[in-house]
PDB file of C-alpha atoms in Angstrom:
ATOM      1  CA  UNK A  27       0.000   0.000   0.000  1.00  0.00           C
ATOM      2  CA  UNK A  28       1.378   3.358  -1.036  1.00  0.00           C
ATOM      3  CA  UNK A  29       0.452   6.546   0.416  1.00  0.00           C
ATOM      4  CA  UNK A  30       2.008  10.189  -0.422  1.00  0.00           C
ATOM      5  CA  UNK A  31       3.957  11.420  -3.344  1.00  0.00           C
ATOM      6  CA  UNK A  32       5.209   9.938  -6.543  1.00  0.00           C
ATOM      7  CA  UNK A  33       8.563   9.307  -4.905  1.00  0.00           C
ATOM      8  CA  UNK A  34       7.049   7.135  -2.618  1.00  0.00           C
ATOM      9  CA  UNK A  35       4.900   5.113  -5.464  1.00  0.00           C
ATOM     10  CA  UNK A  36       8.370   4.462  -7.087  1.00  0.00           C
ATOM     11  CA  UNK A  37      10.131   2.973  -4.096  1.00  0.00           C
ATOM     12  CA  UNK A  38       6.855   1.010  -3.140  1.00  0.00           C
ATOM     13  CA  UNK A  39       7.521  -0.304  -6.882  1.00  0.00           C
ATOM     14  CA  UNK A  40      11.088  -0.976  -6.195  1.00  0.00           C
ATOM     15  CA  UNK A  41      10.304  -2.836  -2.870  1.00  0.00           C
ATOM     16  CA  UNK A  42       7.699  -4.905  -4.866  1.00  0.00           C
ATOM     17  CA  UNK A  43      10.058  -6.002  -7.473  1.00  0.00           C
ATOM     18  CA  UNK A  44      12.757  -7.274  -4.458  1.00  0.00           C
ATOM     19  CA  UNK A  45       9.949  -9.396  -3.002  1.00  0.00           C
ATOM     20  CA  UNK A  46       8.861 -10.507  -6.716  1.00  0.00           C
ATOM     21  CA  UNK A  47      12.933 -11.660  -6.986  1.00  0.00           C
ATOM     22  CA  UNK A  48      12.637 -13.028  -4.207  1.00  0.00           C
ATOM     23  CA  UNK A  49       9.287 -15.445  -5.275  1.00  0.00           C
ATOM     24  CA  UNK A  50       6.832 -13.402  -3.411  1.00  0.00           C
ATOM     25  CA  UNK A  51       3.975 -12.973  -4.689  1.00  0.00           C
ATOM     26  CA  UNK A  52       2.029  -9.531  -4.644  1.00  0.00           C
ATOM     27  CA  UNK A  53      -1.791  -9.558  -4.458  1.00  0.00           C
ATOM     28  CA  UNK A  54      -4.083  -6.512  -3.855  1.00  0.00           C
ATOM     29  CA  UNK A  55      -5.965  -7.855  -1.273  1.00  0.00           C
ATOM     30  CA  UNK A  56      -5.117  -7.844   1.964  1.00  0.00           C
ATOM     31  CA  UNK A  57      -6.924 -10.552   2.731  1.00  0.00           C
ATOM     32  CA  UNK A  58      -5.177 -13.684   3.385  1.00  0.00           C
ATOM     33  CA  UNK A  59      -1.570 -11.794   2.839  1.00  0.00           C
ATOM     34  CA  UNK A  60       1.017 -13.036   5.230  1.00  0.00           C
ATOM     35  CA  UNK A  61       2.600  -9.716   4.882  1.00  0.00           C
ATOM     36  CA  UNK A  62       1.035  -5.890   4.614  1.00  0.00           C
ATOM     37  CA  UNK A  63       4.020  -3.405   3.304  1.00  0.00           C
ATOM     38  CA  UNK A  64       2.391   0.008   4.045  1.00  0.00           C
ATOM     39  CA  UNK A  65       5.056   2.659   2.714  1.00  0.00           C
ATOM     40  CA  UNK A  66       3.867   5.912   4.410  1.00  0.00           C
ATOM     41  CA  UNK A  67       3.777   9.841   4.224  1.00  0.00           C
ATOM     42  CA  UNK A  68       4.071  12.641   6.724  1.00  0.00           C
ATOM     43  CA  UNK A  69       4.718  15.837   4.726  1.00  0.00           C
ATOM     44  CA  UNK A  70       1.295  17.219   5.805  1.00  0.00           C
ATOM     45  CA  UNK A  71      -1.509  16.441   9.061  1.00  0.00           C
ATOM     46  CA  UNK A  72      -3.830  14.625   6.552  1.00  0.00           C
ATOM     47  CA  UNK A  73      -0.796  12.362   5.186  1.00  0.00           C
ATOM     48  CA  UNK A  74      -0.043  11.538   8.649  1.00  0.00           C
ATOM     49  CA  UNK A  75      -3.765  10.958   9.803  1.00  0.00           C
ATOM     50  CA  UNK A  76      -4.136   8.392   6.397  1.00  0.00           C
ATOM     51  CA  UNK A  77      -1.104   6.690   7.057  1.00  0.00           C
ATOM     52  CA  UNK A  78      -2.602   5.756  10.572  1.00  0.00           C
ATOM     53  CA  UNK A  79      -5.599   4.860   9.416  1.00  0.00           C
ATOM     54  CA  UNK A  80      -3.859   1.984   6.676  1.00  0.00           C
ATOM     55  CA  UNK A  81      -2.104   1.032   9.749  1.00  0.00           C
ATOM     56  CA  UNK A  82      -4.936   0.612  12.121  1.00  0.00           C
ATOM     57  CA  UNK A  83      -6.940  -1.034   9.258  1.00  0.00           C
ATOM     58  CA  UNK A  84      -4.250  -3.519   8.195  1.00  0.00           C
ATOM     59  CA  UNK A  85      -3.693  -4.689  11.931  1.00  0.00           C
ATOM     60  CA  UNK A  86      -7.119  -6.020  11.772  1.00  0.00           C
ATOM     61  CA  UNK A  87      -5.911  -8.876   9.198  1.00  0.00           C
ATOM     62  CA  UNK A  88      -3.862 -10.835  10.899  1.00  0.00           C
ATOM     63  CA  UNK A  89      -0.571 -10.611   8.675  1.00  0.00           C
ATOM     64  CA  UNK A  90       2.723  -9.237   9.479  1.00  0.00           C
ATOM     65  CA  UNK A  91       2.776  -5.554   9.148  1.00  0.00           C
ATOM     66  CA  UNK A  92       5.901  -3.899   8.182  1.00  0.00           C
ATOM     67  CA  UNK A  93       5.675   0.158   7.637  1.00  0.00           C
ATOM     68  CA  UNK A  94       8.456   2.242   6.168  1.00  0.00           C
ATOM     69  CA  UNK A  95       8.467   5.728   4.901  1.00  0.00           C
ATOM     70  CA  UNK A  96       8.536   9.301   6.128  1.00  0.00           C
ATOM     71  CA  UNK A  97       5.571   8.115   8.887  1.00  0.00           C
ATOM     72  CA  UNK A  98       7.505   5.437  10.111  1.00  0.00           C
ATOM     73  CA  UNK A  99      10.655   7.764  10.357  1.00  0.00           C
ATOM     74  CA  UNK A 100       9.163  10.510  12.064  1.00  0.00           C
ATOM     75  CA  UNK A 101       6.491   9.107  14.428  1.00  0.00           C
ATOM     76  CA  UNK A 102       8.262   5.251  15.264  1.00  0.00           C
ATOM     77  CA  UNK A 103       6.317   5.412  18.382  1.00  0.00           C
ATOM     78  CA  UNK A 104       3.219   6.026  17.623  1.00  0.00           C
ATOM     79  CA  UNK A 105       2.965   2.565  15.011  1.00  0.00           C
ATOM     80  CA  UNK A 106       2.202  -0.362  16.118  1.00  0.00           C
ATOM     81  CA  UNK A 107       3.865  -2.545  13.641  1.00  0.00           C
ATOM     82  CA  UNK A 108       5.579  -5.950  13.418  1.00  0.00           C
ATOM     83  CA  UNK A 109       8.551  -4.216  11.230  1.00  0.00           C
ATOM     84  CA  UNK A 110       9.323  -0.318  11.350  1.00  0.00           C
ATOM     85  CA  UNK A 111      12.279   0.992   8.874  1.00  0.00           C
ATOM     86  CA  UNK A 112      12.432   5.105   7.917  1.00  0.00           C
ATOM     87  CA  UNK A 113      13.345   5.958   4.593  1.00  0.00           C
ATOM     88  CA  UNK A 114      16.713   4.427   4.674  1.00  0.00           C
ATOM     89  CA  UNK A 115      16.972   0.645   5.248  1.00  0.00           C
ATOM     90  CA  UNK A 116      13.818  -0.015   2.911  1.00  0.00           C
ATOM     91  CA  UNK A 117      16.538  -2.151   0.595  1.00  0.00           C
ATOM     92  CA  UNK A 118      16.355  -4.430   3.719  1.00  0.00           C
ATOM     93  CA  UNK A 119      12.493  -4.778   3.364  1.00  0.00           C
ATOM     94  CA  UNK A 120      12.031  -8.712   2.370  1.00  0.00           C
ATOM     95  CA  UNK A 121      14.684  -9.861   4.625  1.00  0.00           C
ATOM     96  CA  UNK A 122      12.925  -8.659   7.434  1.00  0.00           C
ATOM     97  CA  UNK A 123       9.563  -9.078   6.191  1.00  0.00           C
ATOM     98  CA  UNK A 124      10.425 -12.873   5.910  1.00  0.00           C
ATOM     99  CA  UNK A 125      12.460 -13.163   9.114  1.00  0.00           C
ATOM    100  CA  UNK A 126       8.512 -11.713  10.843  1.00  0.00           C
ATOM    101  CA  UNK A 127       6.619 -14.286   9.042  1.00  0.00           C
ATOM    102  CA  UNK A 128       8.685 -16.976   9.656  1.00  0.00           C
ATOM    103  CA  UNK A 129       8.569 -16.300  13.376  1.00  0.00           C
ATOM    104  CA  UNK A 130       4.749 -15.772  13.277  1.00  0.00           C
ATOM    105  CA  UNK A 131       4.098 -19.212  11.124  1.00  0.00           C
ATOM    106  CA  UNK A 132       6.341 -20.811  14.025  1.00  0.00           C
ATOM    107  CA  UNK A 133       4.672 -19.367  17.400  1.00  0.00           C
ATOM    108  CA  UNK A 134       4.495 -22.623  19.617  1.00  0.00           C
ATOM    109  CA  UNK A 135       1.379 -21.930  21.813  1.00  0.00           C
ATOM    110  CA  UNK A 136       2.221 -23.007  25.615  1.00  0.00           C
ATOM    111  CA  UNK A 137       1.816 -26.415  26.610  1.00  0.00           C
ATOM    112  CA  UNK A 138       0.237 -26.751  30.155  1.00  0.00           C
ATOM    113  CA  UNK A 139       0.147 -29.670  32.573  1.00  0.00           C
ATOM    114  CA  UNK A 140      -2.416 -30.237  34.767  1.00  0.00           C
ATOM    115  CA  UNK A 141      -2.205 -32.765  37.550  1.00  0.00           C
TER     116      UNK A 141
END
C-alpha cells in the first residue's frame, strides 16, 4: 500500500520487485496476505492521519505488518507494527519481512500440565 507522493509510489515499486525476486507474490488484497508493506507519508496532518488509518486497518488482518516511509521515520512510536524501517533501510524490506513471518508461522502456543 502506497500513500504520499510519486517518490514514494516508485520505491513502493522498487520494494515490490525485491519481493517478486525473491518469489513473493504480490496480491491486492489484503486478505489472506502473510505480509502488509504500508510505505507511508508525513509531509502534511492529513498524510499523517491516512497513514494511521492503513495502519490501524491492516492490523485487523492478521498478517505481518511492516511500515516504512517518512511516517515510520518521524512518528516510530506512535505505530504499532511488526517491522518499522524510515526511509533508509527499505533495501532491507524482504529480509525482514520474511524473518517476521517466519517467526509468526512458528509461534508454539504453551503447553500446560495439569495434575
Amino acid at each position: 500500500m502506497t500513500l504520499g507522493c510519486k517518490v514514494n509510489q516508485v520505491e513502493t515499486e522498487s520494494m515490490q520487485r525485491l519481493f517478486e525476486l525473491a518469489g513473493h507474490a504480490i496480491v491486492d488484497d489484503i486478505d489472506g496476505a502473510d505480509a502488509i508493506v504500508i510505505n507511508t507519508c508525513a509531509v502534511t496532518a492529513v498524510a499523517a492521519q491516512k497513514s494511521r488509518q492503513m495502519i490501524h486497518r491492516s492490523a485487523r488482518s492478521g498478517a505481518v505488518i511492516a511500515v516504512v516511509g517518512c511516517y515510520a521515520q518521524e512518528s516510530p512510536s506512535e505505530i504499532d507494527a511488526d517491522i518499522i524501517i524510515g526511509t533508509k533501510d527499505r533495501g532491507r524490506i524482504v529480509e525482514l519481512v520474511e524473518a517476521a513471518v517466519d517467526r509468526k508461522n512458528f509461534f508454539i502456543p504453551p503447553m500446560f500440565c495439569y495434575i
